[in-house]
Amino acid sequence: MQKKTMLTALIALGFITPIISNTGASAAEFNQNEPNASAIIQKLNQQQQKLPKLSEKQLKIQDSDIETWMPNPTVRESVLRFLIAHRYLSKGSTVNDITRDLLGSVDDATKLNIEINTFEGDQITSDLSEGLQYFNPKARISLGVSIADEAQAMQIDFAQLNKNVYTWNITIINPDKIANPKLAQKIFDAKLPKKTGVPNEPKIFYLQANYTHTGTHLAPIFTKSIDISQTLFPTLNLKSNDFWTDGDYSKFTSNPTTAALVAKSNNVTLLKQGRFYEFQNVSEGNFVGTLPKNEATISAMERVNEAPQNYYIALYNNHLYEDKQYQSFGIVSVVYADYHK
């Protein structure tokens, strides 16, 4: 009975191929064809020798080393802060306490916005988003990057980024009007699959400003000054070259130019886009903006009149890449205008 059990196991493992015959072979003749234990062990050793040896990186993955499956140090620290703040981990925990199972167990309603700010010393790596895919798929994980130039963004694996997070954006803060068409081309070449159920497409923002280490973080460069000595509702005339002109927008559709009213002291938006100036494209590359008179704009402009030096306008030039097959994304150029009398 024991031999029969061993034989069945050997057949199942593929060491013996069963032979079905009607020749009436005896049990003794059959047993002569059965390999002995020594032969089996030898075959096992030969197979083991043929198996590829695991590299050091593969061994780390086997050991669930977080530095391997979530390689970006800034992302690891951001995730750790979130898990401690929401009591998934206790105070004093380290990144080594984070597991893939723990990320998968977060609540469905979880929202986590990870900010990678190179101005504050954060690091960009090609595998920036690796590890975030282990979060509960119903969670909403967003990733934003703030940088000074596009060379840093060119390192990012956009296919991986678009796959691993709910949504993402890149903000380029620079005092000069510089846009590198290679960044948009890299995203085109990645052929990002469309994401469904996401209300806003990813965007690249170009802000003509300086980054500061103050509480407001942003110091706009004012390229226009608006005279309100005659009227609080002046018409604004803009041209395409008031914004970034070095970008290749041939694959984009141009959306309306918009504006927002902002307080200088804290960069708080008082009137959002859509509630402030309305622009029309009057000719190729020329935009005219008018400010409708309503309760909100009248109240806001009375405050501006009292202290024009305390307010400014953020002007947005919007371009959108739309594709039926691949992921849409936008490029937004932002310049700034202050007030004077």
Tab-separated table of C-alpha atoms in Angstrom:
chain	number	residue	atom	x	y	z
A	1	MET	CA	0.000	0.000	0.000
A	2	GLN	CA	2.886	2.314	0.883
A	3	LYS	CA	4.586	1.642	-2.494
A	4	LYS	CA	1.367	2.414	-4.324
A	5	THR	CA	1.083	5.727	-2.533
A	6	MET	CA	4.677	6.658	-3.375
A	7	LEU	CA	4.163	5.638	-6.994
A	8	THR	CA	1.057	7.763	-7.293
A	9	ALA	CA	2.992	10.729	-5.912
A	10	LEU	CA	5.873	10.188	-8.321
A	11	ILE	CA	3.505	10.031	-11.283
A	12	ALA	CA	1.838	13.247	-10.137
A	13	LEU	CA	5.242	14.956	-9.857
A	14	GLY	CA	6.175	13.844	-13.375
A	15	PHE	CA	9.093	11.629	-12.418
A	16	ILE	CA	7.310	8.579	-13.915
A	17	THR	CA	5.075	8.462	-16.962
A	18	PRO	CA	2.327	5.860	-16.465
A	19	ILE	CA	2.130	3.246	-19.221
A	20	ILE	CA	-1.246	1.800	-20.055
A	21	SER	CA	-0.944	-1.594	-21.726
A	22	ASN	CA	-3.017	-4.715	-22.283
A	23	THR	CA	-0.006	-7.031	-22.437
A	24	GLY	CA	-0.676	-8.390	-18.956
A	25	ALA	CA	2.644	-7.329	-17.432
A	26	SER	CA	3.133	-8.549	-13.911
A	27	ALA	CA	3.573	-6.341	-10.841
A	28	ALA	CA	7.174	-7.526	-10.569
A	29	GLU	CA	7.926	-6.467	-14.165
A	30	PHE	CA	6.316	-3.068	-13.520
A	31	ASN	CA	8.322	-2.505	-10.358
A	32	GLN	CA	11.535	-3.116	-12.300
A	33	ASN	CA	10.802	0.067	-14.288
A	34	GLU	CA	10.232	2.152	-11.132
A	35	PRO	CA	13.253	4.338	-10.214
A	36	ASN	CA	14.774	3.822	-6.820
A	37	ALA	CA	15.129	6.555	-4.169
A	38	SER	CA	18.698	7.317	-5.216
A	39	ALA	CA	17.672	8.038	-8.795
A	40	ILE	CA	14.854	10.311	-7.634
A	41	ILE	CA	17.179	12.323	-5.382
A	42	GLN	CA	19.691	12.668	-8.221
A	43	LYS	CA	17.016	14.000	-10.553
A	44	LEU	CA	15.825	16.472	-7.928
A	45	ASN	CA	19.385	17.747	-7.450
A	46	GLN	CA	19.798	18.187	-11.199
A	47	GLN	CA	16.599	20.230	-11.405
A	48	GLN	CA	17.628	22.358	-8.452
A	49	GLN	CA	20.949	23.138	-10.147
A	50	LYS	CA	19.102	24.366	-13.231
A	51	LEU	CA	17.031	26.923	-11.234
A	52	PRO	CA	18.339	30.506	-11.600
A	53	LYS	CA	19.913	31.932	-8.488
A	54	LEU	CA	18.076	34.878	-6.937
A	55	SER	CA	19.809	38.211	-7.223
A	56	GLU	CA	20.324	40.413	-4.181
A	57	LYS	CA	17.402	42.578	-5.290
A	58	GLN	CA	15.133	39.532	-5.680
A	59	LEU	CA	16.132	38.312	-2.254
A	60	LYS	CA	15.200	41.729	-0.840
A	61	ILE	CA	11.793	41.493	-2.498
A	62	GLN	CA	11.371	38.044	-1.002
A	63	ASP	CA	12.129	39.537	2.410
A	64	SER	CA	9.583	42.380	1.854
A	65	ASP	CA	12.220	45.116	2.154
A	66	ILE	CA	10.278	48.390	1.819
A	67	GLU	CA	13.292	50.111	0.269
A	68	THR	CA	12.852	47.718	-2.644
A	69	TRP	CA	9.087	47.777	-3.170
A	70	MET	CA	8.719	51.505	-2.285
A	71	PRO	CA	12.101	52.895	-3.353
A	72	ASN	CA	11.503	56.667	-3.166
A	73	PRO	CA	12.458	57.910	0.334
A	74	THR	CA	10.163	60.954	0.217
A	75	VAL	CA	7.166	58.817	-0.676
A	76	ARG	CA	7.976	56.373	2.137
A	77	GLU	CA	8.104	59.157	4.714
A	78	SER	CA	4.865	60.712	3.413
A	79	VAL	CA	3.076	57.371	3.636
A	80	LEU	CA	4.447	56.822	7.154
A	81	ARG	CA	3.148	60.210	8.347
A	82	PHE	CA	-0.260	59.425	6.901
A	83	LEU	CA	-0.456	55.979	8.498
A	84	ILE	CA	0.513	57.361	11.918
A	85	ALA	CA	-1.858	60.349	11.661
A	86	HIS	CA	-4.756	58.038	10.822
A	87	ARG	CA	-3.770	55.491	13.489
A	88	TYR	CA	-2.941	52.644	11.154
A	89	LEU	CA	0.451	52.727	12.868
A	90	SER	CA	1.358	53.853	16.366
A	91	LYS	CA	3.526	56.874	17.160
A	92	GLY	CA	7.203	56.041	16.925
A	93	SER	CA	6.705	53.618	14.037
A	94	THR	CA	9.242	53.646	11.210
A	95	VAL	CA	8.969	52.995	7.491
A	96	ASN	CA	10.030	49.415	8.184
A	97	ASP	CA	6.661	48.905	9.895
A	98	ILE	CA	4.836	49.592	6.616
A	99	THR	CA	3.682	46.470	4.801
A	100	ARG	CA	1.849	45.951	1.549
A	101	ASP	CA	-0.965	44.229	3.418
A	102	LEU	CA	-1.318	47.297	5.671
A	103	LEU	CA	-1.646	49.612	2.655
A	104	GLY	CA	-4.247	47.303	1.183
A	105	SER	CA	-6.280	47.473	4.383
A	106	VAL	CA	-6.829	51.262	4.511
A	107	ASP	CA	-10.420	52.476	4.320
A	108	ASP	CA	-12.172	52.783	0.968
A	109	ALA	CA	-12.691	56.518	1.571
A	110	THR	CA	-8.967	57.172	2.139
A	111	LYS	CA	-7.576	60.281	0.439
A	112	LEU	CA	-3.833	60.876	0.490
A	113	ASN	CA	-2.115	63.697	-1.382
A	114	ILE	CA	1.644	63.163	-1.529
A	115	GLU	CA	3.726	66.268	-2.302
A	116	ILE	CA	7.237	65.913	-3.721
A	117	ASN	CA	8.839	69.357	-3.327
A	118	THR	CA	12.416	69.549	-4.574
A	119	PHE	CA	12.683	73.102	-3.210
A	120	GLU	CA	12.422	71.562	0.253
A	121	GLY	CA	14.947	68.817	-0.479
A	122	ASP	CA	12.557	66.058	-1.577
A	123	GLN	CA	13.871	63.549	-4.074
A	124	ILE	CA	12.646	62.642	-7.550
A	125	THR	CA	13.406	59.175	-8.880
A	126	SER	CA	12.249	57.408	-12.017
A	127	ASP	CA	10.232	54.967	-9.888
A	128	LEU	CA	8.606	57.801	-7.954
A	129	SER	CA	5.222	56.125	-7.493
A	130	GLU	CA	6.381	52.525	-7.054
A	131	GLY	CA	4.733	50.975	-4.002
A	132	LEU	CA	1.638	53.184	-4.055
A	133	GLN	CA	-0.189	50.563	-6.132
A	134	TYR	CA	-0.443	48.415	-3.000
A	135	PHE	CA	-2.950	50.798	-1.425
A	136	ASN	CA	-6.580	49.725	-1.333
A	137	PRO	CA	-7.679	50.270	-4.979
A	138	LYS	CA	-10.706	52.203	-3.733
A	139	ALA	CA	-8.464	54.735	-1.977
A	140	ARG	CA	-7.636	58.013	-3.729
A	141	ILE	CA	-3.870	58.495	-3.818
A	142	SER	CA	-2.700	61.691	-5.537
A	143	LEU	CA	0.875	62.750	-6.187
A	144	GLY	CA	2.090	66.283	-6.874
A	145	VAL	CA	5.604	67.359	-7.856
A	146	SER	CA	7.046	70.871	-7.449
A	147	ILE	CA	10.307	71.559	-9.284
A	148	ALA	CA	12.383	74.385	-10.734
A	149	ASP	CA	12.945	72.927	-14.197
A	150	GLU	CA	11.750	70.127	-16.412
A	151	ALA	CA	15.030	68.217	-16.456
A	152	GLN	CA	14.018	66.751	-13.093
A	153	ALA	CA	10.579	65.755	-14.373
A	154	MET	CA	12.155	64.020	-17.371
A	155	GLN	CA	13.412	61.337	-14.969
A	156	ILE	CA	9.875	60.204	-14.081
A	157	ASP	CA	8.401	56.975	-15.439
A	158	PHE	CA	5.029	58.420	-16.462
A	159	ALA	CA	3.509	55.069	-17.423
A	160	GLN	CA	4.176	53.801	-13.914
A	161	LEU	CA	3.030	57.069	-12.327
A	162	ASN	CA	-0.256	57.160	-14.226
A	163	LYS	CA	-0.929	53.518	-13.358
A	164	ASN	CA	-0.039	53.640	-9.663
A	165	VAL	CA	-1.936	56.741	-8.495
A	166	TYR	CA	-5.432	58.140	-8.811
A	167	THR	CA	-4.220	61.432	-10.235
A	168	TRP	CA	-0.994	63.478	-10.517
A	169	ASN	CA	0.310	66.904	-11.441
A	170	ILE	CA	3.626	68.700	-11.908
A	171	THR	CA	4.248	72.338	-10.961
A	172	ILE	CA	7.270	74.094	-12.438
A	173	ILE	CA	8.111	77.296	-10.559
A	174	ASN	CA	10.548	79.460	-12.476
A	175	PRO	CA	11.033	83.224	-12.912
A	176	ASP	CA	11.731	82.785	-16.634
A	177	LYS	CA	9.292	81.821	-19.337
A	178	ILE	CA	10.867	78.509	-20.276
A	179	ALA	CA	8.980	75.439	-21.438
A	180	ASN	CA	10.602	72.312	-22.791
A	181	PRO	CA	8.465	70.497	-25.386
A	182	LYS	CA	10.395	67.293	-24.615
A	183	LEU	CA	8.434	66.841	-21.389
A	184	ALA	CA	5.077	66.781	-23.170
A	185	GLN	CA	6.591	64.532	-25.834
A	186	LYS	CA	7.748	62.082	-23.192
A	187	ILE	CA	4.170	61.839	-21.943
A	188	PHE	CA	2.906	61.357	-25.517
A	189	ASP	CA	5.448	58.587	-26.070
A	190	ALA	CA	4.377	56.823	-22.859
A	191	LYS	CA	0.913	56.248	-24.434
A	192	LEU	CA	-0.787	56.424	-21.066
A	193	PRO	CA	-3.954	54.318	-20.839
A	194	LYS	CA	-7.090	56.301	-20.110
A	195	LYS	CA	-8.141	56.506	-16.474
A	196	THR	CA	-11.853	56.236	-15.793
A	197	GLY	CA	-13.786	57.838	-12.966
A	198	VAL	CA	-11.227	60.614	-12.430
A	199	PRO	CA	-12.845	64.088	-12.599
A	200	ASN	CA	-9.727	66.039	-13.632
A	201	GLU	CA	-6.965	65.138	-16.049
A	202	PRO	CA	-3.304	65.408	-14.942
A	203	LYS	CA	-1.732	68.827	-15.492
A	204	ILE	CA	1.650	70.460	-15.877
A	205	PHE	CA	1.670	73.997	-14.422
A	206	TYR	CA	4.270	76.606	-15.421
A	207	LEU	CA	4.326	79.387	-12.819
A	208	GLN	CA	6.353	82.509	-13.547
A	209	ALA	CA	7.417	82.995	-9.938
A	210	ASN	CA	10.075	82.251	-7.351
A	211	TYR	CA	9.747	79.659	-4.624
A	212	THR	CA	10.276	81.040	-1.132
A	213	HIS	CA	10.695	79.280	2.184
A	214	THR	CA	8.129	81.530	3.832
A	215	GLY	CA	4.653	80.413	4.784
A	216	THR	CA	3.242	81.458	1.391
A	217	HIS	CA	5.986	79.611	-0.585
A	218	LEU	CA	5.237	81.542	-3.785
A	219	ALA	CA	6.599	84.920	-4.867
A	220	PRO	CA	4.956	85.849	-8.185
A	221	ILE	CA	6.920	87.701	-10.848
A	222	PHE	CA	4.650	90.543	-11.986
A	223	THR	CA	4.899	91.006	-15.745
A	224	LYS	CA	1.918	93.360	-15.998
A	225	SER	CA	0.519	96.192	-13.873
A	226	ILE	CA	-3.147	97.153	-14.073
A	227	ASP	CA	-4.191	100.776	-13.709
A	228	ILE	CA	-7.376	101.233	-11.645
A	229	SER	CA	-7.119	105.007	-11.284
A	230	GLN	CA	-9.931	105.601	-13.799
A	231	THR	CA	-12.091	102.521	-13.265
A	232	LEU	CA	-12.138	99.474	-10.996
A	233	PHE	CA	-13.269	97.366	-13.963
A	234	PRO	CA	-10.624	97.918	-16.647
A	235	THR	CA	-10.429	95.794	-19.774
A	236	LEU	CA	-7.394	93.502	-19.939
A	237	ASN	CA	-5.556	92.881	-23.215
A	238	LEU	CA	-3.303	89.819	-23.418
A	239	LYS	CA	-1.256	88.141	-26.115
A	240	SER	CA	-0.071	84.564	-26.421
A	241	ASN	CA	3.529	85.653	-25.912
A	242	ASP	CA	2.594	87.109	-22.530
A	243	PHE	CA	2.614	83.440	-21.523
A	244	TRP	CA	5.139	80.702	-22.312
A	245	THR	CA	5.942	80.655	-26.010
A	246	ASP	CA	8.613	77.949	-26.212
A	247	GLY	CA	6.216	75.044	-25.683
A	248	ASP	CA	4.974	72.978	-28.605
A	249	TYR	CA	1.192	73.169	-28.382
A	250	SER	CA	0.453	71.736	-31.824
A	251	LYS	CA	-1.195	68.647	-30.317
A	252	PHE	CA	-3.240	70.637	-27.820
A	253	THR	CA	-6.523	72.467	-28.006
A	254	SER	CA	-6.505	75.970	-26.560
A	255	ASN	CA	-9.020	76.511	-23.780
A	256	PRO	CA	-10.202	79.898	-22.549
A	257	THR	CA	-7.777	82.137	-20.716
A	258	THR	CA	-8.974	82.626	-17.138
A	259	ALA	CA	-8.067	84.760	-14.129
A	260	ALA	CA	-8.273	84.762	-10.342
A	261	LEU	CA	-7.990	87.527	-7.730
A	262	VAL	CA	-5.430	86.757	-5.026
A	263	ALA	CA	-4.301	88.392	-1.767
A	264	LYS	CA	-0.527	89.021	-1.659
A	265	SER	CA	-0.167	88.445	2.078
A	266	ASN	CA	-1.013	84.744	1.973
A	267	ASN	CA	-1.725	83.875	-1.684
A	268	VAL	CA	-5.349	83.139	-0.785
A	269	THR	CA	-7.701	83.261	-3.791
A	270	LEU	CA	-10.553	85.697	-3.236
A	271	LEU	CA	-12.279	85.219	-6.592
A	272	LYS	CA	-11.642	81.926	-8.367
A	273	GLN	CA	-11.365	81.248	-12.073
A	274	GLY	CA	-14.785	81.518	-13.657
A	275	ARG	CA	-15.880	84.176	-11.140
A	276	PHE	CA	-13.437	86.898	-12.157
A	277	TYR	CA	-12.369	88.142	-15.605
A	278	GLU	CA	-13.921	86.580	-18.704
A	279	PHE	CA	-11.683	86.395	-21.783
A	280	GLN	CA	-12.436	86.145	-25.470
A	281	ASN	CA	-10.002	85.263	-28.230
A	282	VAL	CA	-10.556	88.251	-30.516
A	283	SER	CA	-7.898	87.237	-33.059
A	284	GLU	CA	-5.025	84.816	-33.397
A	285	GLY	CA	-3.050	85.105	-30.173
A	286	ASN	CA	-4.999	88.069	-28.807
A	287	PHE	CA	-7.322	87.900	-25.803
A	288	VAL	CA	-9.567	90.556	-24.313
A	289	GLY	CA	-10.809	90.210	-20.752
A	290	THR	CA	-13.776	91.986	-19.185
A	291	LEU	CA	-14.831	91.976	-15.563
A	292	PRO	CA	-18.601	91.507	-15.066
A	293	LYS	CA	-20.212	93.684	-12.402
A	294	ASN	CA	-21.975	91.639	-9.763
A	295	GLU	CA	-22.149	91.599	-5.987
A	296	ALA	CA	-19.005	89.497	-5.596
A	297	THR	CA	-16.807	91.478	-8.026
A	298	ILE	CA	-17.994	94.875	-6.773
A	299	SER	CA	-17.203	93.918	-3.166
A	300	ALA	CA	-13.810	92.515	-4.120
A	301	MET	CA	-12.762	95.494	-6.238
A	302	GLU	CA	-13.741	97.935	-3.479
A	303	ARG	CA	-11.227	96.139	-1.267
A	304	VAL	CA	-8.617	96.335	-4.044
A	305	ASN	CA	-9.285	100.064	-4.389
A	306	GLU	CA	-8.502	100.628	-0.703
A	307	ALA	CA	-5.087	98.912	-0.912
A	308	PRO	CA	-4.149	97.932	-4.485
A	309	GLN	CA	-0.654	96.925	-3.384
A	310	ASN	CA	-2.150	94.041	-1.381
A	311	TYR	CA	-3.701	92.174	-4.318
A	312	TYR	CA	-2.766	90.655	-7.647
A	313	ILE	CA	-4.278	88.740	-10.568
A	314	ALA	CA	-3.185	85.236	-11.575
A	315	LEU	CA	-3.681	84.766	-15.329
A	316	TYR	CA	-4.023	81.226	-16.688
A	317	ASN	CA	-3.435	80.151	-20.282
A	318	ASN	CA	-4.860	76.640	-20.665
A	319	HIS	CA	-4.051	73.927	-23.201
A	320	LEU	CA	-5.523	70.435	-23.202
A	321	TYR	CA	-4.354	67.305	-24.978
A	322	GLU	CA	-7.395	65.155	-25.706
A	323	ASP	CA	-7.211	61.666	-27.137
A	324	LYS	CA	-9.882	59.006	-27.544
A	325	GLN	CA	-7.339	56.253	-26.967
A	326	TYR	CA	-4.841	57.636	-24.444
A	327	GLN	CA	-4.934	59.665	-21.238
A	328	SER	CA	-5.703	63.365	-21.620
A	329	PHE	CA	-3.513	65.897	-19.822
A	330	GLY	CA	-3.258	69.662	-19.632
A	331	ILE	CA	-0.542	72.307	-19.763
A	332	VAL	CA	-1.277	75.523	-17.893
A	333	SER	CA	0.896	78.638	-18.078
A	334	VAL	CA	0.426	81.103	-15.200
A	335	VAL	CA	1.639	84.722	-15.169
A	336	TYR	CA	0.812	87.524	-12.743
A	337	ALA	CA	-0.331	91.152	-12.785
A	338	ASP	CA	-0.488	93.606	-9.884
A	339	TYR	CA	-2.476	96.830	-9.415
A	340	HIS	CA	-1.582	100.493	-9.324
A	341	LYS	CA	-3.358	103.857	-9.384
